[in-house]
Amino acid sequence: MNRWKVVAGTAVFLLVCGSSMMLTRNVSAAAEGKVTGTVKLDGTPPHQRPIDMSKEPSCQQQHAGKPVTTENVVAGPNGGLEWVTVYISEGLSAGAASATPSTPQKFDQRGCQYIPHVMAVDVNEHFQVTNSDQTSHNIHPQPKPGGGNHEWNKSQPPGSPPFDIAWTAEEVSIPVKCNIHPWMHGYHTVVKGPHAVTNADGTYTLENVPPGNYTLTAWQETYGTQTQKVTVAAGKPATADFTFKAK
Amino acid sequence: MHDISTHPVAHHAPPETFIRKYIFSLDHKVIGKQYYGLALVAVFIGMGLSWLMRLHLGWTNMSIPGLELLSKNGAPGGIMTPEYYLQLMTMHGTIMVFFVLTTAPFAAFGNFFLPIQVGAEDMPFPRFNMMSFWVTFVAFLVLMASFFAGDGPSLAGWTQYAPLSAVGAVAGPGQGLGEVLWASSIAIFCIGQLLGSLNFITTTLDMRTRGMSMMRLPLSAWAWFITSVMGLTAFAVLMPACILLILDHVAGTSFFVPGGLVLNDQLQPHSGGSTLLWQHLFWFFGHPEVYIAIIPGMGIVSHVLIANMRRPMLSHRVLIYSMAALGVLSYMVYGHHMFVSGMNPLSSLAFSFPTLIITIPSTIVVLIWIGSLYGSKLRINTASLFALGFISMFVSGGVSGFFLAQPSIDIILHATYFVVGHFHLVMAVAAIFGIFAGTYFWFPKMFGRMMNETLGKIHFWFSFVGAYCIFMPFHYLGIAGNVRRYQAFVDDFMQPLIPVHKFITVAALVTGAAQLIFLYNLIHSRWWGEPAPLNPWEATSLEWSTPTSPPPFDNFGGKHPVVYHDPYQYGVESSTGDYVMQDSPEKVQSALPEEA
Amino acid sequence: MPAKTGAGLKPEFVYEASMAKIFAITIVLIAIGSAIPIVLHTWYLPQDISTHGPLIDEQFSETMAEAGISFLAAQIILAAFIWIYSKPAAGTKIKTFPGGAMGLVIAAFLLVGTEVLALGAFGAKAWASVYFTPPAANALTIQSQAGQFAFYFRYPGPDGKFGQIHPELVNEGSQNFFGLDLDHDPAAKDDIVTAEMAVPVNREVHLLMHSKDLGHSFFVRELRIQQDFVPGLDVSVHFTANKTGKYEIVCTQLCGLGHYNMKAYLEVMSEADYETWLKQQATMQ
């Protein structure tokens, strides 16, 4: 009789564990939320200067007819700010992590520009740096000294294989430059958890956000950061808009 | 000057243990061979680096198979990065100038033969001498270590101009740890050279045997003596310069870095230093250094030629005075490396005059050599071929100096391949030919065996024709405006010149491969060469009087020779033939109107 | 070949004349072969577009003639002596060059001495025209800045004054290469910063040279100008370009990994085209 009790008890225990695991997963999937929003600039954006690439004819030719400017503040016709990184700065539980993209993100050098201008990555997320130009570039990220990420400087001749890179510490944000083409300028924002970079009309979407209360931070390279509290409920996408004031 | 012939022989006991015999040896002959071995390793590394450089220059974005194994960062996918090219170039120049051209003609042959040629049993400070080699060896290891440093060796060229060399890692890959290793290596090297110079000078002044007056010294001994005096003063300036450079890196000083510099958008924490100060200190050393590299070669080539012409030079004294004049003048010309450096343009003119004047002793030397060939009985063997080749190369390299000595012409030729052609012809070719001439000539005395003459002649022909094929075109490139120290030629202006670079690369690879013939000959002959007579060249100087080849531990077998004759008594009638050895008491009639 | 002995004979060395002859011919062929590209100007100096260039080019040609003659003479005589004296007849006595060493020393002093002093004296004239004459009062002043790994240029704008350089304000990502304080410095507001250097033809240019970070050098082959930038030191050169066209300004002082790609273009234009260009550049500030 005792033996039967043990067996039954174990079976029930296992059933409950298993189903609760399955149920939890289902419940999580249905309940994982989104945060969307728009980042705008209030005021006139500062003048973005045209970039003269004449020292590199192979890049200059790629932009014939469509001049290139600096990207310190890129504002669309409706004031939408591009290249703003939005991420969760507070409230994420220790175990949660955003899904690593199935294909590594690419930080490409094309037309003597960084594409994308700002790239957001997770801590320890592997991404690729590629050179699509006919000229060598050197990739020179300059993280804050003493912050956990180390400065490096490597050249990538045309035709050489992509670099596989990962940052090991959070940092908002690491400036990246090319010394050979001094106008080249980009950023890596390294954060934990869901993150996104606004597109040309200033909109962003944070995916796979577990329900909860969070502080969201928006970072723009000229204007710095702004924060906002947001609550994400199961099955209800939350909205958070940001507005930076032009100086 | 005292007469050592009355001294008891062998002031240190013969070595017994393996370590004392072959590793930490006090014997100048072993030390000379150790230097030669170091130079041999260094020259093949340096040459290998030049092959990689030349491959990249001819075929820039080509993947060199296996290169990524040497450096994953330096050659991703086998394609050399710009910084890796510069790092290889820096190491090529540093290794060749310091560990080959200062080591082989001066430290290697000088250590082996100077004491013998003056008639001594060793140098007066054997322990300093041993230390000088091992210090040099440590310097070499420190330099090689920079290949394995964080982001590789320094990329600032062997000339290491500040502020690039002084501001640290912010200036580029290799400028952190790699740079500190470079400066440390060279500072250590300077110490080795100072210890060596000490011995050479005291050997020449104080250890000459009875009858060996200064004027009876062979020309090679004079060359080593002059070089060692120069070494003392030149390296004594480079060493503190390197120390100041290290301090700028590790101690927060700003000897060579002014204020207001911005790198990577960051203001650098330096102020008060002078970039030109580095150039003055470096070239004050650097110009005498290149004469340190060539004067021993002149002495060796004169010595080898005389034995193969069967006559002394037209004037022994004039050659000595000319070599000494070159040594002295070499300190006054250093600013010709700085004509457009931003120093006062009046200084440029001031430096150009001694630079032009130094042509005179150089011309005298060449004229004496060629004039001595007249009416001689010229023997052709590998040693004499390289000695004659030296003259041809020295003329070729020397005439391009004519252009560079004038500041107005330097405006268009500075920092172009014209300069690179000039110094490679005089250093990489002429000085190396001097080393080859010395090797083929003295090998029988050093090892008791002859080198293979057929292989030697093949080596000579490839080297002579090959070296011209490589370095003559450099001058045309320079005149056409080809800038130096570029890892690739990406602009339209340079495209028509790239086929010339491809030709040079092929010539360099072929000529380089031929050096393997020399290496084989050296190693094979060392153990399996034909046994050599004691005096295979029928030469006169004291090294050929040693009772054995190689010479016994104390060089002359328990006695000091006594010298009765000038060093080059050829063209006489004696019991030995047309020559009489320096320590032979036989009286002979000199056949020529020789100056006293 | 080592000495041979026969019964009762003194050892007589066997001389290898054939290799000596081949060597002599090789030296002559190489010497003449080396001279051919120079004489034919196969790869030669680029065209000269400067007013002081002809003095330098004349100096160069004279030096080439003298160096060329010395080079050919030395190599050919060396070859001749190798040929002649490598096969001495049996019993030949050693001979001395006529005049001996003293003759050659005197020849060296006279020939080479006068030659070099002449070249030095005449060369000083070319040098002086570049460095010892001040720029003309109405020279166009342009500032060039060299920094890893590009050249940027600055025209003073209508006020004729350059704004102050503030190193701590340099920000290449925002195109503030000179570290100008556009908000507070009125002299800086109208400065025109460009990536190419345009100059009007036949007008003297006074080029101020500033280094942002390290040693660099300004070299335009056709202008016959080369001058290092010295960090911490104000240097300048002046020149007049007398032919329109597009030329390269290349860095010739090793400055790091991008040294090979550190260049900018010099455009020499008519005065009218230059004014148009400058106005257009002003709109891109």
Tab-separated table of C-alpha atoms in Angstrom, chain B residues 82-83 86 89 155-157 161 163-164 167 171 173 258 260-263 265 267 275-276 309-311 314-315 318 339-342 345-346 348-349 353 356-357 359-360 363-364 367-368 370-371 373-380 385 388-389 391-392 395-396 399 402-403 406-416 457 460-461 464-465 468 472 476 479-481 483-488 490-494 497 500 538 571 573 592-593 595, chain C residues 3 10 13 15-16 19-20 22-23 26-27 30 33-35 37-38 43-46 56 59-60 63-64 66-67 70-71 74-75 77-78 81-82 85-86 88 92-98 100-102 104-105 108-109 112-113 115-117 119-121 123-124 126-127 130-132 148 167-168 170-173 212-215 219 221-222 224-228 230-233 235 248 250-257 259-263:
chain	number	residue	atom	x	y	z
B	82	PRO	CA	47.771	48.231	-43.684
B	83	GLU	CA	49.066	48.198	-40.137
B	86	LEU	CA	53.964	48.803	-41.539
B	89	MET	CA	58.411	47.068	-42.460
B	155	LEU	CA	54.527	50.391	-36.896
B	156	ALA	CA	56.545	53.608	-36.769
B	157	GLY	CA	59.425	52.513	-38.993
B	161	TYR	CA	59.554	59.607	-35.426
B	163	PRO	CA	54.920	61.923	-31.750
B	164	LEU	CA	53.799	58.726	-33.495
B	167	VAL	CA	51.993	59.152	-27.676
B	171	ALA	CA	48.264	56.418	-32.404
B	173	PRO	CA	48.134	49.207	-33.423
B	258	PRO	CA	53.866	68.960	-27.524
B	260	GLY	CA	47.280	70.420	-28.148
B	261	LEU	CA	47.359	67.115	-29.981
B	262	VAL	CA	44.023	65.508	-30.773
B	263	LEU	CA	43.828	61.827	-31.634
B	265	ASP	CA	38.714	63.209	-31.043
B	267	LEU	CA	42.925	65.823	-26.500
B	275	THR	CA	59.000	66.367	-31.958
B	276	LEU	CA	62.088	67.653	-33.723
B	309	MET	CA	95.356	41.731	-56.573
B	310	ARG	CA	98.756	40.585	-55.320
B	311	ARG	CA	99.673	44.200	-54.539
B	314	LEU	CA	98.129	52.697	-54.054
B	315	SER	CA	98.332	54.302	-50.645
B	318	VAL	CA	95.280	57.654	-47.784
B	339	PHE	CA	65.971	69.117	-44.777
B	340	VAL	CA	62.170	69.520	-44.983
B	341	SER	CA	61.486	68.570	-41.385
B	342	GLY	CA	60.543	72.070	-40.309
B	345	PRO	CA	66.009	76.241	-43.640
B	346	LEU	CA	69.410	77.836	-42.993
B	348	SER	CA	69.397	72.679	-44.020
B	349	LEU	CA	71.869	74.591	-46.147
B	353	PHE	CA	77.745	71.444	-47.337
B	356	LEU	CA	78.490	67.328	-50.296
B	357	ILE	CA	82.049	67.427	-48.943
B	359	THR	CA	81.679	62.890	-51.310
B	360	ILE	CA	85.384	63.652	-51.451
B	363	THR	CA	85.469	59.283	-54.052
B	364	ILE	CA	89.071	58.996	-52.929
B	367	LEU	CA	89.508	55.918	-56.907
B	368	ILE	CA	92.205	54.272	-54.811
B	370	ILE	CA	90.071	51.225	-58.908
B	371	GLY	CA	93.515	52.785	-59.318
B	373	LEU	CA	93.471	47.424	-59.836
B	374	TYR	CA	95.574	49.004	-62.552
B	375	GLY	CA	98.679	46.934	-63.140
B	376	SER	CA	97.636	44.306	-60.618
B	377	LYS	CA	97.402	40.559	-61.008
B	378	LEU	CA	93.736	40.064	-60.330
B	379	ARG	CA	92.626	36.678	-59.000
B	380	ILE	CA	88.968	35.827	-59.462
B	385	LEU	CA	84.058	38.791	-56.917
B	388	LEU	CA	84.712	43.912	-56.707
B	389	GLY	CA	80.920	43.811	-56.631
B	391	ILE	CA	82.911	48.640	-55.450
B	392	SER	CA	80.304	48.630	-58.196
B	395	VAL	CA	79.520	53.621	-56.667
B	396	SER	CA	75.882	53.102	-57.651
B	399	VAL	CA	75.985	58.681	-56.812
B	402	PHE	CA	74.734	63.236	-54.706
B	403	PHE	CA	71.105	64.177	-55.400
B	406	GLN	CA	71.149	69.036	-52.065
B	407	PRO	CA	68.156	70.424	-50.162
B	408	SER	CA	66.497	71.829	-53.278
B	409	ILE	CA	66.517	68.426	-54.949
B	410	ASP	CA	65.565	66.750	-51.702
B	411	ILE	CA	62.289	68.662	-51.950
B	412	ILE	CA	61.239	66.367	-54.761
B	413	LEU	CA	63.039	63.184	-53.740
B	414	HIS	CA	62.596	63.110	-49.955
B	415	ALA	CA	60.457	60.241	-48.734
B	416	THR	CA	60.277	58.684	-52.187
B	457	LYS	CA	80.067	31.788	-57.751
B	460	PHE	CA	77.532	35.726	-56.444
B	461	TRP	CA	75.986	35.923	-59.907
B	464	PHE	CA	74.965	40.759	-58.174
B	465	VAL	CA	72.534	40.765	-61.077
B	468	TYR	CA	70.658	45.514	-59.451
B	472	MET	CA	68.023	50.157	-59.622
B	476	TYR	CA	63.148	55.466	-61.337
B	479	ILE	CA	61.966	60.195	-59.595
B	480	ALA	CA	58.477	59.483	-60.923
B	481	GLY	CA	57.027	60.396	-57.522
B	483	VAL	CA	56.144	57.816	-52.126
B	484	ARG	CA	57.742	55.402	-49.638
B	485	ARG	CA	56.250	53.543	-46.687
B	486	TYR	CA	52.931	53.108	-48.468
B	487	GLN	CA	51.450	49.645	-47.995
B	488	ALA	CA	49.490	49.956	-51.216
B	490	VAL	CA	45.551	53.132	-54.399
B	491	ASP	CA	45.532	56.398	-56.271
B	492	ASP	CA	45.421	56.940	-60.018
B	493	PHE	CA	48.845	58.604	-60.107
B	494	MET	CA	50.561	55.407	-59.018
B	497	LEU	CA	54.122	52.235	-61.740
B	500	VAL	CA	57.550	48.016	-61.996
B	538	GLU	CA	98.774	33.331	-49.956
B	571	GLY	CA	104.745	41.962	-55.459
B	573	GLU	CA	110.356	38.148	-54.419
B	592	LEU	CA	106.779	49.120	-55.627
B	593	PRO	CA	107.369	52.763	-54.748
B	595	GLU	CA	104.876	55.384	-49.227
C	3	ALA	CA	98.562	27.314	-56.704
C	10	LYS	CA	107.745	28.351	-58.427
C	13	PHE	CA	98.502	30.858	-59.552
C	15	TYR	CA	94.020	33.003	-63.217
C	16	GLU	CA	90.349	32.629	-64.147
C	19	MET	CA	84.767	34.664	-65.482
C	20	ALA	CA	86.501	38.017	-65.119
C	22	ILE	CA	81.957	37.932	-68.184
C	23	PHE	CA	81.917	39.986	-65.018
C	26	THR	CA	77.991	42.345	-67.033
C	27	ILE	CA	79.061	45.498	-65.208
C	30	ILE	CA	74.160	46.893	-66.137
C	33	GLY	CA	71.086	49.415	-68.961
C	34	SER	CA	70.546	51.478	-65.824
C	35	ALA	CA	71.200	54.672	-67.724
C	37	PRO	CA	65.482	54.626	-68.637
C	38	ILE	CA	66.977	57.863	-67.345
C	43	TRP	CA	59.782	57.046	-65.734
C	44	TYR	CA	60.681	60.631	-65.060
C	45	LEU	CA	59.754	63.692	-63.092
C	46	PRO	CA	56.081	64.621	-63.392
C	56	ILE	CA	64.831	72.838	-59.070
C	59	GLN	CA	69.466	71.626	-60.636
C	60	PHE	CA	68.165	68.078	-60.982
C	63	THR	CA	73.112	66.733	-61.023
C	64	MET	CA	71.870	63.880	-63.201
C	66	GLU	CA	77.294	64.838	-63.426
C	67	ALA	CA	76.160	61.820	-61.469
C	70	SER	CA	80.639	59.709	-62.786
C	71	PHE	CA	78.549	56.538	-62.529
C	74	ALA	CA	83.526	54.509	-62.679
C	75	GLN	CA	81.672	51.363	-63.685
C	77	ILE	CA	86.783	51.762	-65.872
C	78	LEU	CA	86.215	49.197	-63.115
C	81	PHE	CA	90.506	46.959	-65.288
C	82	ILE	CA	88.846	43.699	-64.281
C	85	TYR	CA	94.326	42.645	-65.283
C	86	SER	CA	92.765	39.283	-64.661
C	88	PRO	CA	98.519	38.593	-66.442
C	92	THR	CA	104.410	40.211	-65.322
C	93	LYS	CA	105.463	42.755	-62.782
C	94	ILE	CA	103.010	44.817	-60.780
C	95	LYS	CA	102.591	48.323	-62.179
C	96	THR	CA	101.482	51.504	-60.482
C	97	PHE	CA	98.750	53.798	-61.717
C	98	PRO	CA	100.367	56.871	-63.227
C	100	GLY	CA	99.901	57.173	-57.873
C	101	ALA	CA	97.632	57.888	-54.983
C	102	MET	CA	98.457	61.573	-54.826
C	104	LEU	CA	93.951	60.531	-57.569
C	105	VAL	CA	93.566	62.457	-54.315
C	108	ALA	CA	89.155	63.899	-56.247
C	109	PHE	CA	89.566	67.228	-54.512
C	112	VAL	CA	84.603	66.387	-57.055
C	113	GLY	CA	85.356	69.296	-54.792
C	115	GLU	CA	81.592	70.001	-58.652
C	116	VAL	CA	79.977	69.650	-55.263
C	117	LEU	CA	80.676	73.205	-54.241
C	119	LEU	CA	76.134	72.292	-57.076
C	120	GLY	CA	75.848	73.411	-53.492
C	121	ALA	CA	76.133	77.069	-54.380
C	123	GLY	CA	71.340	74.680	-55.318
C	124	ALA	CA	71.183	77.286	-52.619
C	126	ALA	CA	66.682	77.136	-55.747
C	127	TRP	CA	66.332	76.541	-52.015
C	130	VAL	CA	61.350	78.523	-51.770
C	131	TYR	CA	62.432	79.288	-48.227
C	132	PHE	CA	64.200	82.618	-48.030
C	148	GLN	CA	45.211	60.917	-39.194
C	167	PRO	CA	41.843	71.287	-29.850
C	168	GLU	CA	39.356	70.166	-27.213
C	170	VAL	CA	37.666	68.779	-32.438
C	171	ASN	CA	34.893	66.363	-33.377
C	172	GLU	CA	35.358	64.564	-36.651
C	173	GLY	CA	31.976	62.851	-36.569
C	212	LYS	CA	46.198	68.074	-35.559
C	213	ASP	CA	48.019	65.118	-34.072
C	214	LEU	CA	51.312	63.750	-35.407
C	215	GLY	CA	54.031	64.358	-37.950
C	219	PHE	CA	53.845	66.821	-51.005
C	221	ARG	CA	54.994	66.451	-56.961
C	222	GLU	CA	54.018	68.799	-59.747
C	224	ARG	CA	57.797	70.865	-56.427
C	225	ILE	CA	56.799	71.461	-52.821
C	226	GLN	CA	57.380	69.124	-49.907
C	227	GLN	CA	57.216	70.254	-46.321
C	228	ASP	CA	56.634	68.420	-43.061
C	230	VAL	CA	55.386	69.694	-37.216
C	231	PRO	CA	53.091	69.268	-34.214
C	232	GLY	CA	53.466	72.266	-31.989
C	233	LEU	CA	55.189	74.396	-34.621
C	235	VAL	CA	55.276	76.177	-40.508
C	248	GLU	CA	47.404	64.996	-55.710
C	250	VAL	CA	49.999	63.151	-50.580
C	251	CYS	CA	51.300	62.628	-47.081
C	252	THR	CA	54.948	61.624	-47.055
C	253	GLN	CA	55.644	61.368	-43.326
C	254	LEU	CA	54.719	57.996	-41.817
C	255	CYS	CA	51.765	58.712	-39.566
C	256	GLY	CA	50.119	55.381	-38.892
C	257	LEU	CA	48.135	52.701	-40.614
C	259	HIS	CA	49.369	56.849	-44.205
C	260	TYR	CA	49.122	55.265	-47.643
C	261	ASN	CA	45.640	56.631	-48.148
C	262	MET	CA	46.209	60.093	-46.720
C	263	LYS	CA	45.677	62.402	-49.618
